[in-house]
Amino acid sequence: MRLPSRKAASFSVVFALTLAVPIAQAAGAAPQFDGGRPDCARHGQGRVFSFPFLRWLRDAAFEAVLGKPSTAEKAAKFPRPGSDIHTRYANDVVVRFNVTNSEEEAALAKATKQLFLDVWAFTPEYVDIRIYKDYLPSMLTLLPKSLKPQVLIPDVQAAVMRTFPSETAERPTLNLSIPEKSKMHASFDGMGNLFFQHYQTLSVITSWMRLLEAMFPDFTEMTSVGKSYEGRDVFALRVGARSDDNETTKARKAILVTGGLHGREWISTSTVTYLMWSFITAYNKEPMITKIVNHFDIIFIPVLNPDGYEYTWQTDRLWRKSRQQTKLRFCRGLDLDHAFGYEWESANLNTDPCSESYGGDSPFQAVEASELAKWARNQTENGVKFVGLLDLHSYSQQVLFPYAYTCSIDPPNLENLQELAVGLAKAIRLSSGEFYSIASACEGALARAESASDPVPHVEAGGGAAIDWFYHELQAKYSYQIKLRDTGSYGFLLPSENIVPTGEEILNALKYFGDFLLGNNGIEKPFFQQPTDQWRDLKKRKR
């Protein structure tokens, strides 16, 4: 049996989508709300749809191309949060300590390691920690009296449950009428609105990437950069189109945009998918994006840690590391951002596999980090030049540049890194009004020692970071880690209504990034917008 051509497959997918959204509008599918919480908030754009309809939309599109899956396959694709998720973090709180000196820093670092505490964020000003609230008094006995905890999240369990989509309703009845041509635009609008209403599972994200490749085959290509420890593909979508004056024999410059190194950082994954969707659908419509796509390959990897991400949906919403087995059977997982080979030894303060920052017993022991590095080196050997990296994380709203492993050595192009970091933060601020601070990734929550002979332990060591490895080993001159929203009110449990605003502000940062790399210092033309609501620009770019 001969497989359908790529164009035929693309037509089938688009046809299924054109059926989906208009029919749902006619069917009057009601929006779903979870106890009055505005997860599916109305934004002045008419009816919005609930998560079940997104599932049906995805099914309809792929059944048109790949055939109808079995009942067992469907059950595997749509996992439900396990029972552990509903009770795991009962009575946990997140507290903040404002760190002002080296004594406080050292005491806090010692306490977190001694008690195996979950450090949520560390900046030069504060450290956020999740702890069982009954243990908080005991912890305070290990700290200077000057460290007073401020409760940020009084009920972690409730915040966990609010990040999951609400329960689904019955899917609308399919009406096999051929849609009018004008309804094609409605289907694209509906896709964006549906997908970005909620955080999505790994299977939905993978299907979404395949769908985009099928719809836009001329300048997109989906590939796997390798396998995870548990055998899942780490998928990437390359977006790039040769301009007429760009010879195919020339080395292709690439910008790598990654998310999901840490499983629980769902906003990083959703932001990468938002950037991917926005660049693809704005190509040949928005001049700045068109120019960037013509000159660079932008490689989007939404989930670098698929095992950990899947585990956050199934078992433990706040799981951070990979799921790789360690030397201690009951302490699984490696921190992928401490697993890369450059200055890996600087992370050796965390040699305990039970530590949230454990990067392994040797460089690249973490399978996913090793696979990404091998793939990246192979790319460079085949004519790709990595010129930039944006590694998205959460939270604390920071733009961080190399080096992460030490503050005693400056990168050679420090002034350029700082200049672009300032531009990225400004692009975000002009887009949304949100303030992102700028710092070297080494700083962490460190009150600097007065002399080199007075070492102060970090709350978290910085060796083996992805941004350092790409910067030093692959000469990606502009390598950044961007920590997304927010600044502590929700932390890793950012409500889903923040998906689009966060995506929009980082979209403007990525446009600035590309324009800067083109030699225009990000000021070729104004491209910032002040949308009246969080959906307007999304819909404008899909018309």
XYZ file of C-alpha atoms in Angstrom, residues 186-456:
271
model
C -11.774 30.449 11.681
C -10.237 27.007 12.028
C -6.749 28.449 12.475
C -8.035 30.921 15.065
C -9.804 28.107 16.847
C -6.672 25.959 16.922
C -4.669 28.641 18.675
C -7.425 29.545 21.089
C -8.026 25.910 21.999
C -4.427 24.831 22.359
C -3.300 27.716 24.549
C -6.246 27.701 26.935
C -4.612 24.948 28.977
C -1.319 23.229 29.615
C -1.078 20.185 27.353
C 0.088 16.611 27.839
C 3.142 15.223 26.071
C 1.051 13.266 23.564
C -0.965 16.348 22.611
C 2.206 18.434 22.171
C 3.723 15.755 19.934
C 0.567 15.592 17.823
C 0.493 19.383 17.632
C 4.042 19.450 16.262
C 3.209 16.790 13.654
C 0.147 18.768 12.679
C 2.147 21.957 12.160
C 4.682 20.096 10.023
C 1.881 18.621 7.898
C 0.202 22.002 7.477
C 3.385 23.934 6.649
C 5.716 21.428 4.967
C 7.635 24.007 2.905
C 9.553 25.498 5.832
C 9.081 23.176 8.816
C 10.645 19.831 9.650
C 10.029 17.669 12.691
C 12.784 15.426 13.947
C 13.927 13.564 17.052
C 17.157 14.714 18.673
C 17.391 11.428 20.578
C 15.696 9.140 23.071
C 15.056 9.723 26.757
C 16.054 7.293 29.501
C 12.621 5.646 29.305
C 12.719 5.517 25.522
C 10.617 8.546 24.581
C 11.613 10.703 21.627
C 12.862 14.222 22.322
C 11.176 15.995 19.427
C 12.277 19.207 17.737
C 10.611 21.310 15.055
C 12.941 23.206 12.736
C 11.471 26.374 11.202
C 13.483 27.928 8.387
C 13.054 29.067 4.792
C 15.803 29.959 2.377
C 15.489 33.431 0.902
C 16.104 33.838 -2.833
C 19.593 35.248 -2.338
C 20.635 32.606 0.200
C 22.661 29.845 -1.441
C 21.987 26.345 -0.229
C 25.718 25.643 -0.079
C 26.277 28.167 2.706
C 26.382 27.069 6.340
C 23.013 27.598 7.922
C 22.875 29.635 11.132
C 20.572 28.270 13.823
C 18.852 29.583 16.935
C 17.927 26.898 19.457
C 14.892 27.493 21.701
C 14.400 24.903 24.443
C 11.940 24.275 27.251
C 11.053 21.576 29.732
C 14.520 20.711 31.074
C 12.756 20.502 34.408
C 9.511 18.543 34.316
C 7.440 20.775 36.579
C 8.134 23.986 34.651
C 5.061 23.706 32.452
C 5.068 27.374 31.438
C 8.450 26.879 29.735
C 7.035 24.099 27.553
C 3.854 25.998 26.695
C 5.895 29.095 25.822
C 8.063 27.176 23.360
C 4.933 25.818 21.656
C 3.519 29.355 21.540
C 6.682 30.707 19.922
C 6.702 27.829 17.441
C 3.058 28.378 16.447
C 3.501 32.146 16.219
C 6.590 32.051 14.004
C 5.067 29.477 11.669
C 1.714 31.178 11.207
C 3.195 34.691 10.920
C 5.678 33.738 8.198
C 5.088 35.757 5.011
C 2.624 37.906 6.960
C 4.786 39.768 9.472
C 7.976 41.295 7.968
C 10.215 40.854 11.012
C 9.383 37.199 11.526
C 9.612 36.525 7.790
C 13.084 38.041 7.679
C 14.280 36.005 10.674
C 12.895 32.737 9.266
C 14.545 33.456 5.903
C 17.959 33.967 7.488
C 17.995 31.440 10.324
C 16.771 28.014 11.253
C 14.892 28.323 14.522
C 14.866 24.918 16.218
C 12.162 24.551 18.862
C 12.397 21.776 21.474
C 9.417 22.102 23.834
C 10.132 19.118 26.112
C 13.777 18.220 26.674
C 12.820 16.050 29.646
C 9.849 14.020 28.349
C 10.066 11.385 31.091
C 9.949 13.997 33.840
C 7.206 15.958 32.093
C 5.045 12.860 31.683
C 5.626 12.007 35.351
C 4.328 15.430 36.395
C 1.021 14.636 34.688
C 0.731 11.112 35.990
C 2.216 10.998 39.471
C 4.001 14.059 40.879
C 3.142 17.544 39.560
C 6.281 19.056 41.114
C 8.816 16.510 39.848
C 11.928 18.361 38.623
C 14.560 15.885 37.424
C 14.680 13.197 34.769
C 13.486 9.679 35.638
C 16.847 7.977 35.232
C 17.883 5.363 37.788
C 20.717 6.451 40.086
C 23.049 4.599 42.445
C 20.330 4.895 45.102
C 17.294 2.915 43.995
C 14.812 5.061 45.902
C 16.216 8.401 44.623
C 15.670 8.572 40.875
C 16.454 11.322 38.442
C 19.215 13.695 37.384
C 19.036 17.470 37.062
C 19.582 18.009 33.339
C 20.802 21.568 33.864
C 23.723 20.241 35.922
C 24.534 17.350 33.599
C 26.384 18.971 30.668
C 30.099 18.475 30.311
C 31.500 22.000 30.534
C 32.816 22.669 34.058
C 30.674 19.832 35.311
C 32.994 19.410 38.300
C 31.734 22.718 39.682
C 28.432 20.997 40.431
C 30.037 18.349 42.618
C 28.699 19.998 45.769
C 25.532 18.042 44.995
C 26.757 14.434 45.033
C 23.656 13.051 46.725
C 21.213 11.430 44.253
C 18.345 12.548 46.495
C 19.228 16.197 45.871
C 17.010 18.098 43.452
C 20.215 19.481 41.877
C 22.045 16.176 41.463
C 23.663 16.155 38.023
C 25.150 12.657 38.117
C 28.468 11.102 39.027
C 30.104 12.036 35.707
C 29.533 14.503 32.856
C 26.668 13.607 30.527
C 25.535 10.721 32.696
C 22.013 12.038 32.119
C 20.778 10.401 28.924
C 18.805 13.399 27.678
C 21.720 15.816 28.095
C 24.038 13.384 26.323
C 21.602 12.906 23.430
C 21.124 16.655 22.974
C 24.877 17.263 22.977
C 25.526 14.479 20.444
C 22.756 15.784 18.203
C 24.065 19.358 18.426
C 27.624 18.320 17.592
C 26.354 16.295 14.655
C 24.491 19.364 13.423
C 27.656 21.460 13.502
C 29.556 18.755 11.616
C 26.896 18.960 8.901
C 27.044 22.684 8.263
C 24.878 24.154 11.031
C 26.257 27.033 13.070
C 24.529 27.649 16.394
C 24.521 31.406 16.918
C 22.121 31.594 19.840
C 20.358 29.647 22.576
C 17.269 30.615 24.542
C 16.740 28.050 27.302
C 13.377 28.775 28.929
C 12.707 27.981 32.581
C 10.538 29.191 35.418
C 10.304 31.179 37.514
C 11.530 34.621 38.809
C 11.491 36.720 35.604
C 15.210 36.898 34.870
C 17.427 37.043 31.776
C 20.626 35.159 32.660
C 23.822 34.874 30.635
C 27.035 32.773 31.012
C 28.775 31.722 33.041
C 26.639 29.695 35.415
C 29.517 27.755 36.983
C 31.522 30.702 38.386
C 31.394 34.440 38.967
C 35.188 34.779 38.971
C 35.587 34.504 35.177
C 33.805 36.719 32.673
C 32.809 35.436 29.219
C 34.860 37.001 26.392
C 31.919 38.904 24.884
C 30.441 40.000 28.218
C 29.479 43.487 27.013
C 27.620 42.076 24.013
C 25.819 39.548 26.201
C 24.783 42.293 28.595
C 23.692 44.587 25.763
C 21.439 41.955 24.235
C 20.109 40.919 27.648
C 19.063 44.509 28.282
C 17.338 44.544 24.890
C 15.479 41.314 25.609
C 14.251 42.612 28.956
C 13.168 45.871 27.327
C 11.326 44.016 24.570
C 9.401 42.127 27.247
C 8.639 45.277 29.213
C 7.378 47.155 26.146
C 5.217 44.192 25.218
C 3.542 43.492 28.548
C 4.847 45.849 31.208
C 6.497 42.963 33.071
C 9.952 43.584 34.529
C 12.675 40.974 33.924
C 15.968 41.469 35.761
C 19.363 40.844 34.138
C 22.244 38.977 35.746
C 25.040 36.496 35.256
C 23.699 32.979 35.742
C 26.368 32.366 38.394
C 24.939 34.753 40.921
C 22.107 32.728 42.386
C 21.113 33.652 45.914
C 24.628 34.659 46.857
C 25.607 37.465 49.164
C 29.136 37.923 47.816
C 32.018 37.144 50.128
C 34.323 40.049 50.855
C 37.412 38.115 49.722
C 38.346 34.997 47.794
C 39.585 33.429 51.035
C 36.075 33.643 52.475
C 34.137 31.088 50.417
C 30.370 31.026 50.720
